[in-house]
Amino acid sequence: MPHIAVIGAGITGVTTAYALLERGYSVTVIDRQRYAGMETSFANGGQLSASNAEVWNHWSTVLKGMKWMLRRDAPLLMNPAPTWHKYAWLAEFVSNIMNYRDNTVETTRLAIVARKHLFAIAERENIDFDHVQRGILHVYWDRPSFQHALKVNSMLVEGGLDRRPVTASEVKSIEPALHGDFHGGFYTPSDSTGDIHKFTCGLAQACERRGARFVFDATVNRIARDGVFCIGYSHSGSVGEAAQEIVEADGVVVCAGAASRHFAAMLGDRVNVYPVKGYSITVHLDDERSQKAAPWVSLLDDRAKIVTSRLGAGRFRVAGTAEFNGMNRDIRDDRVRPLVDWTRMLFPDVDTNRVVPWAGLRPMMPNMMPRVGKGRQPGVFYNTGHGHLGWTLSAATAQMIAETISGEFRTDAAIAA
């Protein structure tokens, strides 16, 4: 069987490796970090959320971005400093507003398929990832936002999702720990949550058991083709030409998150991924009072653009915000503080004395749809650009790209025969 190199050991890279191994391929995964899942797959919101499949290509998103541009604590923050990539990406984003409905419906369908694959993998490989299956509750503070959510809900239902509106009193009965005077909400019982980092690491170990090779601490600096692909990399901390090493492969799959645009350029392709930074805090529930006061049902607060997940008895993940600021990974206090304040407001008995902040770069395409398919060169493939839904969609897009790869190599084999 052909040997496939996967660039990136986040959730999309590892699920892609697993899908290829199931089909009998030899697989090498290359990543610049020391372990799997150390970048955007490290501490996201934790939701496996078909209910969050609405794409962002809507005029309301554009207007909010303009309105909030000077607010440092805004849920959506745009650094106005001009860069060609950012403004070209935004122009394409606006041009895809016409596809808002179709892409939302398609994303919903993809998310529903993905979770079936993911649950099956977790069971087959016995992966413990703090999975909580209590649904996701979206809450709305006022009537106008709830009315807009009704329109969104029709698209999600069209995509096959079981999601229903709930009253303010039902919101409190679904999650009694929640404080707030809400207008209403929507509840999706089939959605769930989990620790993406634990799942990614567990699946990487399963891939190794199935024969995959992982090359960590490896910075890819060139990709050439001479019959086979020669992927040149250097180990972190190494110096000079002698430190260069090579992986040879029959095919390459780019699953490198925000860095995918860089690797695509090496391969002669344009993959217009933009890094949209998100923040999270992990609240450690060190006392019994906090454990009882933190919610078990996963939440999405539409006004604050914040999501939550309960990760076992002792951790509570709160995540949100979108920041257009290039490849900037700085963890800013003025962006983390709203997450802490929101936690204290809605869950006043949760002790926020021990909070761990994090920031990651969501790889977003302008149409908010993942880039899954072939490159210009034979043997080049992409599975990237999942935006805020990488955890939710990865198990489905991995199957899609594995089938595409199999199709190309079957065709090549038939021609050779």
Tab-separated table of C-alpha atoms in Angstrom:
chain	number	residue	atom	x	y	z
A	1	MET	CA	0.000	0.000	0.000
A	2	PRO	CA	1.144	3.600	-0.596
A	3	HIS	CA	2.839	5.583	2.142
A	4	ILE	CA	1.009	8.801	3.083
A	5	ALA	CA	2.532	11.662	5.071
A	6	VAL	CA	0.116	13.708	7.167
A	7	ILE	CA	1.323	17.187	8.144
A	8	GLY	CA	-0.251	18.116	11.467
A	9	ALA	CA	-1.075	16.069	14.581
A	10	GLY	CA	-4.127	17.982	15.738
A	11	ILE	CA	-7.620	16.520	15.698
A	12	THR	CA	-7.924	16.621	11.872
A	13	GLY	CA	-4.472	15.147	11.275
A	14	VAL	CA	-4.891	12.303	13.744
A	15	THR	CA	-8.414	11.390	12.570
A	16	THR	CA	-7.106	11.460	8.985
A	17	ALA	CA	-4.235	9.158	9.925
A	18	TYR	CA	-6.661	6.769	11.606
A	19	ALA	CA	-9.000	6.697	8.570
A	20	LEU	CA	-6.034	5.926	6.292
A	21	LEU	CA	-4.743	3.179	8.588
A	22	GLU	CA	-8.177	1.552	8.547
A	23	ARG	CA	-7.847	1.345	4.774
A	24	GLY	CA	-4.423	-0.277	4.977
A	25	TYR	CA	-2.144	2.664	4.161
A	26	SER	CA	1.275	3.197	5.684
A	27	VAL	CA	1.132	6.539	7.533
A	28	THR	CA	3.653	9.002	8.954
A	29	VAL	CA	2.373	12.020	10.883
A	30	ILE	CA	4.661	15.055	11.204
A	31	ASP	CA	4.147	17.846	13.736
A	32	ARG	CA	6.254	20.712	15.063
A	33	GLN	CA	5.106	20.156	18.648
A	34	ARG	CA	6.381	17.468	21.011
A	35	TYR	CA	3.017	15.721	21.378
A	36	ALA	CA	-0.261	15.367	19.506
A	37	GLY	CA	-2.985	17.960	19.966
A	38	MET	CA	-0.825	20.744	21.372
A	39	GLU	CA	-2.135	23.700	19.363
A	40	THR	CA	-5.769	24.442	18.455
A	41	SER	CA	-6.745	20.954	19.650
A	42	PHE	CA	-5.436	21.592	23.150
A	43	ALA	CA	-8.111	23.482	25.109
A	44	ASN	CA	-11.058	24.493	22.956
A	45	GLY	CA	-14.649	24.773	24.170
A	46	GLY	CA	-15.085	20.994	24.123
A	47	GLN	CA	-18.443	20.944	22.342
A	48	LEU	CA	-19.375	18.296	19.788
A	49	SER	CA	-22.000	20.671	18.537
A	50	ALA	CA	-24.075	20.121	15.429
A	51	SER	CA	-26.261	22.796	17.023
A	52	ASN	CA	-23.474	25.344	16.449
A	53	ALA	CA	-23.305	24.661	12.711
A	54	GLU	CA	-24.548	28.102	11.648
A	55	VAL	CA	-21.839	29.641	9.458
A	56	TRP	CA	-20.785	33.211	10.250
A	57	ASN	CA	-21.336	34.593	6.730
A	58	HIS	CA	-24.180	36.965	7.618
A	59	TRP	CA	-24.537	40.730	7.484
A	60	SER	CA	-25.153	40.794	11.237
A	61	THR	CA	-21.614	39.434	11.785
A	62	VAL	CA	-20.134	42.199	9.638
A	63	LEU	CA	-22.111	44.905	11.464
A	64	LYS	CA	-21.154	43.567	14.892
A	65	GLY	CA	-17.499	43.436	13.878
A	66	MET	CA	-17.606	47.106	12.844
A	67	LYS	CA	-19.536	48.120	15.971
A	68	TRP	CA	-17.131	46.323	18.321
A	69	MET	CA	-13.870	47.316	16.604
A	70	LEU	CA	-12.823	49.708	19.386
A	71	ARG	CA	-13.956	47.517	22.301
A	72	ARG	CA	-11.017	45.500	23.646
A	73	ASP	CA	-13.390	43.092	25.447
A	74	ALA	CA	-15.723	42.597	22.466
A	75	PRO	CA	-16.819	39.025	21.600
A	76	LEU	CA	-15.659	39.702	18.018
A	77	LEU	CA	-12.519	41.846	17.778
A	78	MET	CA	-10.933	43.057	14.560
A	79	ASN	CA	-7.427	44.484	14.599
A	80	PRO	CA	-7.822	47.323	12.051
A	81	ALA	CA	-4.124	47.263	11.081
A	82	PRO	CA	-4.167	46.499	7.343
A	83	THR	CA	-2.717	43.296	5.930
A	84	TRP	CA	-3.385	42.031	2.438
A	85	HIS	CA	-4.306	38.543	3.662
A	86	LYS	CA	-6.840	39.747	6.234
A	87	TYR	CA	-8.711	42.124	3.950
A	88	ALA	CA	-8.667	39.733	0.993
A	89	TRP	CA	-10.076	37.053	3.304
A	90	LEU	CA	-12.791	39.413	4.567
A	91	ALA	CA	-13.772	40.301	0.989
A	92	GLU	CA	-14.238	36.593	0.234
A	93	PHE	CA	-16.139	36.189	3.516
A	94	VAL	CA	-18.635	38.864	2.445
A	95	SER	CA	-18.979	37.339	-1.023
A	96	ASN	CA	-20.099	34.069	0.623
A	97	ILE	CA	-23.025	35.655	2.470
A	98	MET	CA	-25.206	34.450	-0.417
A	99	ASN	CA	-24.307	30.854	0.566
A	100	TYR	CA	-25.206	31.318	4.243
A	101	ARG	CA	-28.251	29.051	4.283
A	102	ASP	CA	-26.900	26.243	2.077
A	103	ASN	CA	-23.606	26.083	3.974
A	104	THR	CA	-25.350	26.052	7.360
A	105	VAL	CA	-27.553	23.136	6.320
A	106	GLU	CA	-24.608	21.230	4.828
A	107	THR	CA	-22.468	21.790	7.929
A	108	THR	CA	-25.284	20.426	10.106
A	109	ARG	CA	-25.489	17.259	8.045
A	110	LEU	CA	-21.734	16.813	8.152
A	111	ALA	CA	-21.654	17.284	11.945
A	112	ILE	CA	-24.318	14.611	12.485
A	113	VAL	CA	-22.374	12.115	10.365
A	114	ALA	CA	-19.125	13.041	12.128
A	115	ARG	CA	-20.296	12.269	15.639
A	116	LYS	CA	-21.355	8.750	14.626
A	117	HIS	CA	-17.815	8.095	13.401
A	118	LEU	CA	-16.239	9.702	16.465
A	119	PHE	CA	-18.341	7.767	18.974
A	120	ALA	CA	-17.574	4.525	17.125
A	121	ILE	CA	-13.829	5.250	17.188
A	122	ALA	CA	-13.872	6.064	20.905
A	123	GLU	CA	-15.676	2.815	21.692
A	124	ARG	CA	-13.512	0.691	19.403
A	125	GLU	CA	-10.238	2.110	20.739
A	126	ASN	CA	-11.441	2.501	24.346
A	127	ILE	CA	-10.595	6.228	24.489
A	128	ASP	CA	-11.569	8.036	27.689
A	129	PHE	CA	-12.091	11.742	26.947
A	130	ASP	CA	-14.459	12.907	29.711
A	131	HIS	CA	-17.410	12.468	27.397
A	132	VAL	CA	-20.632	14.025	28.763
A	133	GLN	CA	-23.856	13.264	26.864
A	134	ARG	CA	-26.344	15.705	28.365
A	135	GLY	CA	-27.018	17.819	25.297
A	136	ILE	CA	-26.271	21.465	24.547
A	137	LEU	CA	-28.481	24.334	25.684
A	138	HIS	CA	-28.376	27.657	23.799
A	139	VAL	CA	-29.656	30.583	25.873
A	140	TYR	CA	-30.988	33.961	24.691
A	141	TRP	CA	-31.462	37.086	26.802
A	142	ASP	CA	-34.013	38.962	24.662
A	143	ARG	CA	-36.796	38.430	22.172
A	144	PRO	CA	-35.016	39.723	19.000
A	145	SER	CA	-32.083	37.322	19.401
A	146	PHE	CA	-34.490	34.464	20.135
A	147	GLN	CA	-36.494	35.295	16.982
A	148	HIS	CA	-33.316	35.192	14.894
A	149	ALA	CA	-32.488	31.844	16.524
A	150	LEU	CA	-35.851	30.494	15.365
A	151	LYS	CA	-34.789	31.150	11.760
A	152	VAL	CA	-31.441	29.484	12.357
A	153	ASN	CA	-33.181	26.544	13.977
A	154	SER	CA	-35.202	25.906	10.817
A	155	MET	CA	-31.933	25.429	8.901
A	156	LEU	CA	-30.499	23.102	11.547
A	157	VAL	CA	-33.681	21.023	11.543
A	158	GLU	CA	-33.562	20.911	7.729
A	159	GLY	CA	-30.064	19.467	8.113
A	160	GLY	CA	-31.490	16.647	10.250
A	161	LEU	CA	-30.862	17.949	13.782
A	162	ASP	CA	-33.215	17.259	16.691
A	163	ARG	CA	-33.287	20.737	18.290
A	164	ARG	CA	-36.252	22.393	19.979
A	165	PRO	CA	-37.124	25.761	21.519
A	166	VAL	CA	-37.537	25.917	25.300
A	167	THR	CA	-39.067	28.501	27.605
A	168	ALA	CA	-37.239	30.442	30.299
A	169	SER	CA	-38.562	28.073	32.960
A	170	GLU	CA	-37.462	25.057	30.910
A	171	VAL	CA	-33.972	26.572	30.623
A	172	LYS	CA	-33.732	26.520	34.423
A	173	SER	CA	-35.065	22.971	34.659
A	174	ILE	CA	-32.596	21.675	32.056
A	175	GLU	CA	-29.642	23.277	33.898
A	176	PRO	CA	-30.569	24.280	37.472
A	177	ALA	CA	-27.086	25.664	38.199
A	178	LEU	CA	-27.572	28.473	35.675
A	179	HIS	CA	-28.307	31.996	36.974
A	180	GLY	CA	-29.818	34.665	34.713
A	181	ASP	CA	-33.061	36.197	33.497
A	182	PHE	CA	-33.351	34.589	30.057
A	183	HIS	CA	-36.029	35.057	27.404
A	184	GLY	CA	-35.720	31.436	26.276
A	185	GLY	CA	-33.442	28.943	24.622
A	186	PHE	CA	-32.946	25.968	22.329
A	187	TYR	CA	-31.988	22.484	23.469
A	188	THR	CA	-30.209	19.798	21.437
A	189	PRO	CA	-30.236	16.531	23.421
A	190	SER	CA	-28.061	14.631	20.900
A	191	ASP	CA	-25.079	17.009	21.178
A	192	SER	CA	-22.339	16.311	23.720
A	193	THR	CA	-18.978	17.466	25.059
A	194	GLY	CA	-15.543	16.106	25.819
A	195	ASP	CA	-11.870	16.883	26.217
A	196	ILE	CA	-10.487	17.271	22.698
A	197	HIS	CA	-6.876	16.981	23.871
A	198	LYS	CA	-7.482	13.683	25.673
A	199	PHE	CA	-9.305	12.308	22.636
A	200	THR	CA	-6.575	13.417	20.196
A	201	CYS	CA	-3.809	11.912	22.338
A	202	GLY	CA	-5.774	8.697	22.838
A	203	LEU	CA	-6.394	8.370	19.113
A	204	ALA	CA	-2.723	9.089	18.323
A	205	GLN	CA	-1.798	6.171	20.594
A	206	ALA	CA	-4.337	4.000	18.779
A	207	CYS	CA	-2.754	5.008	15.455
A	208	GLU	CA	0.673	3.987	16.762
A	209	ARG	CA	-0.726	0.603	17.802
A	210	ARG	CA	-1.985	0.205	14.233
A	211	GLY	CA	1.471	0.946	12.831
A	212	ALA	CA	1.579	4.712	12.271
A	213	ARG	CA	4.828	6.575	12.793
A	214	PHE	CA	4.749	9.987	14.502
A	215	VAL	CA	7.592	12.453	13.968
A	216	PHE	CA	7.382	15.187	16.621
A	217	ASP	CA	9.459	18.312	17.251
A	218	ALA	CA	9.737	18.496	13.458
A	219	THR	CA	9.504	21.800	11.576
A	220	VAL	CA	8.760	21.142	7.900
A	221	ASN	CA	10.766	23.568	5.769
A	222	ARG	CA	10.552	22.111	2.272
A	223	ILE	CA	8.442	19.722	0.224
A	224	ALA	CA	9.840	18.509	-3.094
A	225	ARG	CA	8.877	15.780	-5.503
A	226	ASP	CA	11.277	13.468	-7.290
A	227	GLY	CA	9.181	10.413	-8.074
A	228	VAL	CA	8.029	10.462	-4.459
A	229	PHE	CA	7.465	13.391	-2.129
A	230	CYS	CA	10.499	14.376	-0.086
A	231	ILE	CA	9.436	16.265	3.035
A	232	GLY	CA	12.391	17.990	4.641
A	233	TYR	CA	12.244	18.909	8.293
A	234	SER	CA	14.478	19.944	11.150
A	235	HIS	CA	14.095	18.996	14.784
A	236	SER	CA	13.436	21.744	17.306
A	237	GLY	CA	16.728	23.093	18.625
A	238	SER	CA	18.837	21.572	15.850
A	239	VAL	CA	21.234	23.734	13.822
A	240	GLY	CA	22.704	23.489	10.331
A	241	GLU	CA	22.235	21.356	7.242
A	242	ALA	CA	23.333	18.201	9.059
A	243	ALA	CA	20.218	18.463	11.193
A	244	GLN	CA	17.916	18.166	8.168
A	245	GLU	CA	15.965	14.928	7.840
A	246	ILE	CA	13.633	13.594	5.162
A	247	VAL	CA	10.360	11.687	5.083
A	248	GLU	CA	9.615	10.099	1.725
A	249	ALA	CA	5.981	9.456	0.844
A	250	ASP	CA	3.717	8.644	-2.091
A	251	GLY	CA	1.191	11.263	-0.997
A	252	VAL	CA	0.865	14.257	1.336
A	253	VAL	CA	-2.176	15.396	3.326
A	254	VAL	CA	-2.027	18.893	4.783
A	255	CYS	CA	-3.920	19.023	8.100
A	256	ALA	CA	-1.886	21.838	9.606
A	257	GLY	CA	-4.573	24.191	10.887
A	258	ALA	CA	-3.642	27.865	10.572
A	259	ALA	CA	-0.293	26.891	8.975
A	260	SER	CA	-2.042	25.115	6.083
A	261	ARG	CA	-1.875	28.210	3.896
A	262	HIS	CA	1.925	28.184	4.221
A	263	PHE	CA	2.239	24.520	3.239
A	264	ALA	CA	-0.257	24.904	0.399
A	265	ALA	CA	1.926	27.644	-1.080
A	266	MET	CA	4.893	25.234	-0.988
A	267	LEU	CA	2.793	22.787	-3.004
A	268	GLY	CA	1.510	25.332	-5.538
A	269	ASP	CA	-1.985	25.686	-4.100
A	270	ARG	CA	-3.989	28.528	-2.591
A	271	VAL	CA	-5.772	27.521	0.612
A	272	ASN	CA	-7.084	30.760	2.076
A	273	VAL	CA	-7.109	29.837	5.765
A	274	TYR	CA	-7.106	32.751	8.211
A	275	PRO	CA	-6.197	32.307	11.902
A	276	VAL	CA	-9.133	33.484	14.053
A	277	LYS	CA	-7.991	33.460	17.660
A	278	GLY	CA	-10.217	32.102	20.398
A	279	TYR	CA	-9.686	32.019	24.139
A	280	SER	CA	-10.652	29.608	26.886
A	281	ILE	CA	-10.292	29.233	30.612
A	282	THR	CA	-10.257	25.965	32.496
A	283	VAL	CA	-11.736	26.483	35.945
A	284	HIS	CA	-10.469	23.931	38.439
A	285	LEU	CA	-13.293	22.894	40.744
A	286	ASP	CA	-11.203	22.206	43.822
A	287	ASP	CA	-13.965	22.194	46.433
A	288	GLU	CA	-17.314	20.452	46.764
A	289	ARG	CA	-19.273	23.702	46.619
A	290	SER	CA	-17.791	24.617	43.235
A	291	GLN	CA	-18.374	21.127	41.880
A	292	LYS	CA	-22.055	21.347	42.797
A	293	ALA	CA	-22.412	24.901	41.454
A	294	ALA	CA	-20.874	24.251	38.009
A	295	PRO	CA	-23.202	23.059	35.219
A	296	TRP	CA	-23.147	19.609	33.654
A	297	VAL	CA	-25.275	20.551	30.630
A	298	SER	CA	-23.158	22.300	27.995
A	299	LEU	CA	-24.152	25.900	27.305
A	300	LEU	CA	-23.892	28.489	24.566
A	301	ASP	CA	-24.680	32.085	25.520
A	302	ASP	CA	-25.579	33.796	22.249
A	303	ARG	CA	-25.105	37.343	23.560
A	304	ALA	CA	-21.616	36.792	24.988
A	305	LYS	CA	-20.627	34.204	22.318
A	306	ILE	CA	-19.395	31.922	25.095
A	307	VAL	CA	-19.618	28.117	25.312
A	308	THR	CA	-19.058	25.777	28.253
A	309	SER	CA	-18.208	22.141	28.881
A	310	ARG	CA	-17.916	20.105	32.047
A	311	LEU	CA	-14.781	17.973	31.872
A	312	GLY	CA	-15.288	15.402	34.566
A	313	ALA	CA	-15.997	16.255	38.188
A	314	GLY	CA	-13.061	18.610	38.653
A	315	ARG	CA	-12.843	20.873	35.585
A	316	PHE	CA	-15.120	23.416	33.907
A	317	ARG	CA	-14.164	24.802	30.471
A	318	VAL	CA	-15.413	28.252	29.390
A	319	ALA	CA	-14.471	29.423	25.877
A	320	GLY	CA	-15.320	32.045	23.327
A	321	THR	CA	-14.446	35.253	21.498
A	322	ALA	CA	-13.100	35.673	17.981
A	323	GLU	CA	-10.071	37.844	17.290
A	324	PHE	CA	-8.769	38.729	13.830
A	325	ASN	CA	-5.145	39.501	14.596
A	326	GLY	CA	-3.030	37.308	12.329
A	327	MET	CA	-0.732	34.583	13.707
A	328	ASN	CA	-0.747	36.181	17.143
A	329	ARG	CA	-0.876	33.655	20.005
A	330	ASP	CA	-0.583	36.116	22.893
A	331	ILE	CA	-2.896	35.429	25.839
A	332	ARG	CA	-4.288	38.858	26.718
A	333	ASP	CA	-5.780	39.598	30.121
A	334	ASP	CA	-8.412	41.922	28.644
A	335	ARG	CA	-9.667	39.040	26.481
A	336	VAL	CA	-9.565	36.419	29.240
A	337	ARG	CA	-11.195	38.619	31.894
A	338	PRO	CA	-14.680	38.579	30.238
A	339	LEU	CA	-14.682	34.766	30.441
A	340	VAL	CA	-13.928	34.881	34.169
A	341	ASP	CA	-16.503	37.622	34.790
A	342	TRP	CA	-19.143	35.705	32.845
A	343	THR	CA	-18.459	32.585	34.938
A	344	ARG	CA	-18.787	34.552	38.173
A	345	MET	CA	-22.035	36.177	37.012
A	346	LEU	CA	-23.848	33.037	35.845
A	347	PHE	CA	-22.325	30.622	38.399
A	348	PRO	CA	-21.636	32.768	41.481
A	349	ASP	CA	-20.797	29.839	43.770
A	350	VAL	CA	-18.013	28.553	41.494
A	351	ASP	CA	-14.613	29.484	42.912
A	352	THR	CA	-12.480	31.101	40.172
A	353	ASN	CA	-9.347	31.186	42.298
A	354	ARG	CA	-7.577	28.627	40.050
A	355	VAL	CA	-8.187	29.415	36.405
A	356	VAL	CA	-5.894	28.374	33.520
A	357	PRO	CA	-6.152	30.622	30.412
A	358	TRP	CA	-5.374	29.502	26.863
A	359	ALA	CA	-5.560	30.875	23.327
A	360	GLY	CA	-5.651	29.010	20.020
A	361	LEU	CA	-5.921	29.887	16.327
A	362	ARG	CA	-9.001	28.553	14.570
A	363	PRO	CA	-8.198	27.845	10.889
A	364	MET	CA	-11.082	29.444	8.980
A	365	MET	CA	-11.874	29.486	5.284
A	366	PRO	CA	-13.843	32.517	3.987
A	367	ASN	CA	-16.943	30.382	3.300
A	368	MET	CA	-16.668	28.730	6.750
A	369	MET	CA	-16.533	25.304	5.112
A	370	PRO	CA	-13.570	22.935	5.540
A	371	ARG	CA	-11.228	22.481	2.601
A	372	VAL	CA	-11.347	18.755	1.918
A	373	GLY	CA	-10.003	17.430	-1.359
A	374	LYS	CA	-7.171	17.259	-3.878
A	375	GLY	CA	-4.478	19.793	-4.641
A	376	ARG	CA	-3.180	20.664	-8.105
A	377	GLN	CA	-0.418	18.078	-8.008
A	378	PRO	CA	-1.245	14.369	-8.012
A	379	GLY	CA	-0.752	12.968	-4.528
A	380	VAL	CA	-1.468	16.265	-2.720
A	381	PHE	CA	-4.537	16.496	-0.495
A	382	TYR	CA	-6.044	18.867	2.078
A	383	ASN	CA	-8.185	18.363	5.162
A	384	THR	CA	-8.150	21.722	6.904
A	385	GLY	CA	-9.990	24.991	7.510
A	386	HIS	CA	-12.634	23.667	9.927
A	387	GLY	CA	-12.835	26.933	11.862
A	388	HIS	CA	-14.713	26.701	15.159
A	389	LEU	CA	-15.968	23.176	14.332
A	390	GLY	CA	-12.785	21.136	13.951
A	391	TRP	CA	-13.630	18.891	16.910
A	392	THR	CA	-17.211	18.539	15.653
A	393	LEU	CA	-16.489	17.788	11.969
A	394	SER	CA	-13.110	16.032	12.002
A	395	ALA	CA	-14.244	12.410	12.078
A	396	ALA	CA	-16.395	12.926	8.951
A	397	THR	CA	-13.888	14.934	6.918
A	398	ALA	CA	-11.221	12.333	7.742
A	399	GLN	CA	-13.387	9.678	6.114
A	400	MET	CA	-14.013	11.965	3.139
A	401	ILE	CA	-10.346	12.665	2.470
A	402	ALA	CA	-9.387	9.012	2.996
A	403	GLU	CA	-11.933	8.027	0.326
A	404	THR	CA	-10.569	10.711	-2.017
A	405	ILE	CA	-7.033	9.421	-1.505
A	406	SER	CA	-8.123	5.829	-2.083
A	407	GLY	CA	-9.897	6.867	-5.266
A	408	GLU	CA	-6.791	8.558	-6.671
A	409	PHE	CA	-4.454	5.699	-5.864
A	410	ARG	CA	-6.923	3.114	-7.226
A	411	THR	CA	-7.049	5.104	-10.481
A	412	ASP	CA	-3.243	5.286	-10.636
A	413	ALA	CA	-2.999	1.540	-10.027
A	414	ALA	CA	-5.533	0.818	-12.756
A	415	ILE	CA	-3.644	3.009	-15.242
A	416	ALA	CA	-0.363	1.321	-14.348
A	417	ALA	CA	-1.932	-2.092	-14.853
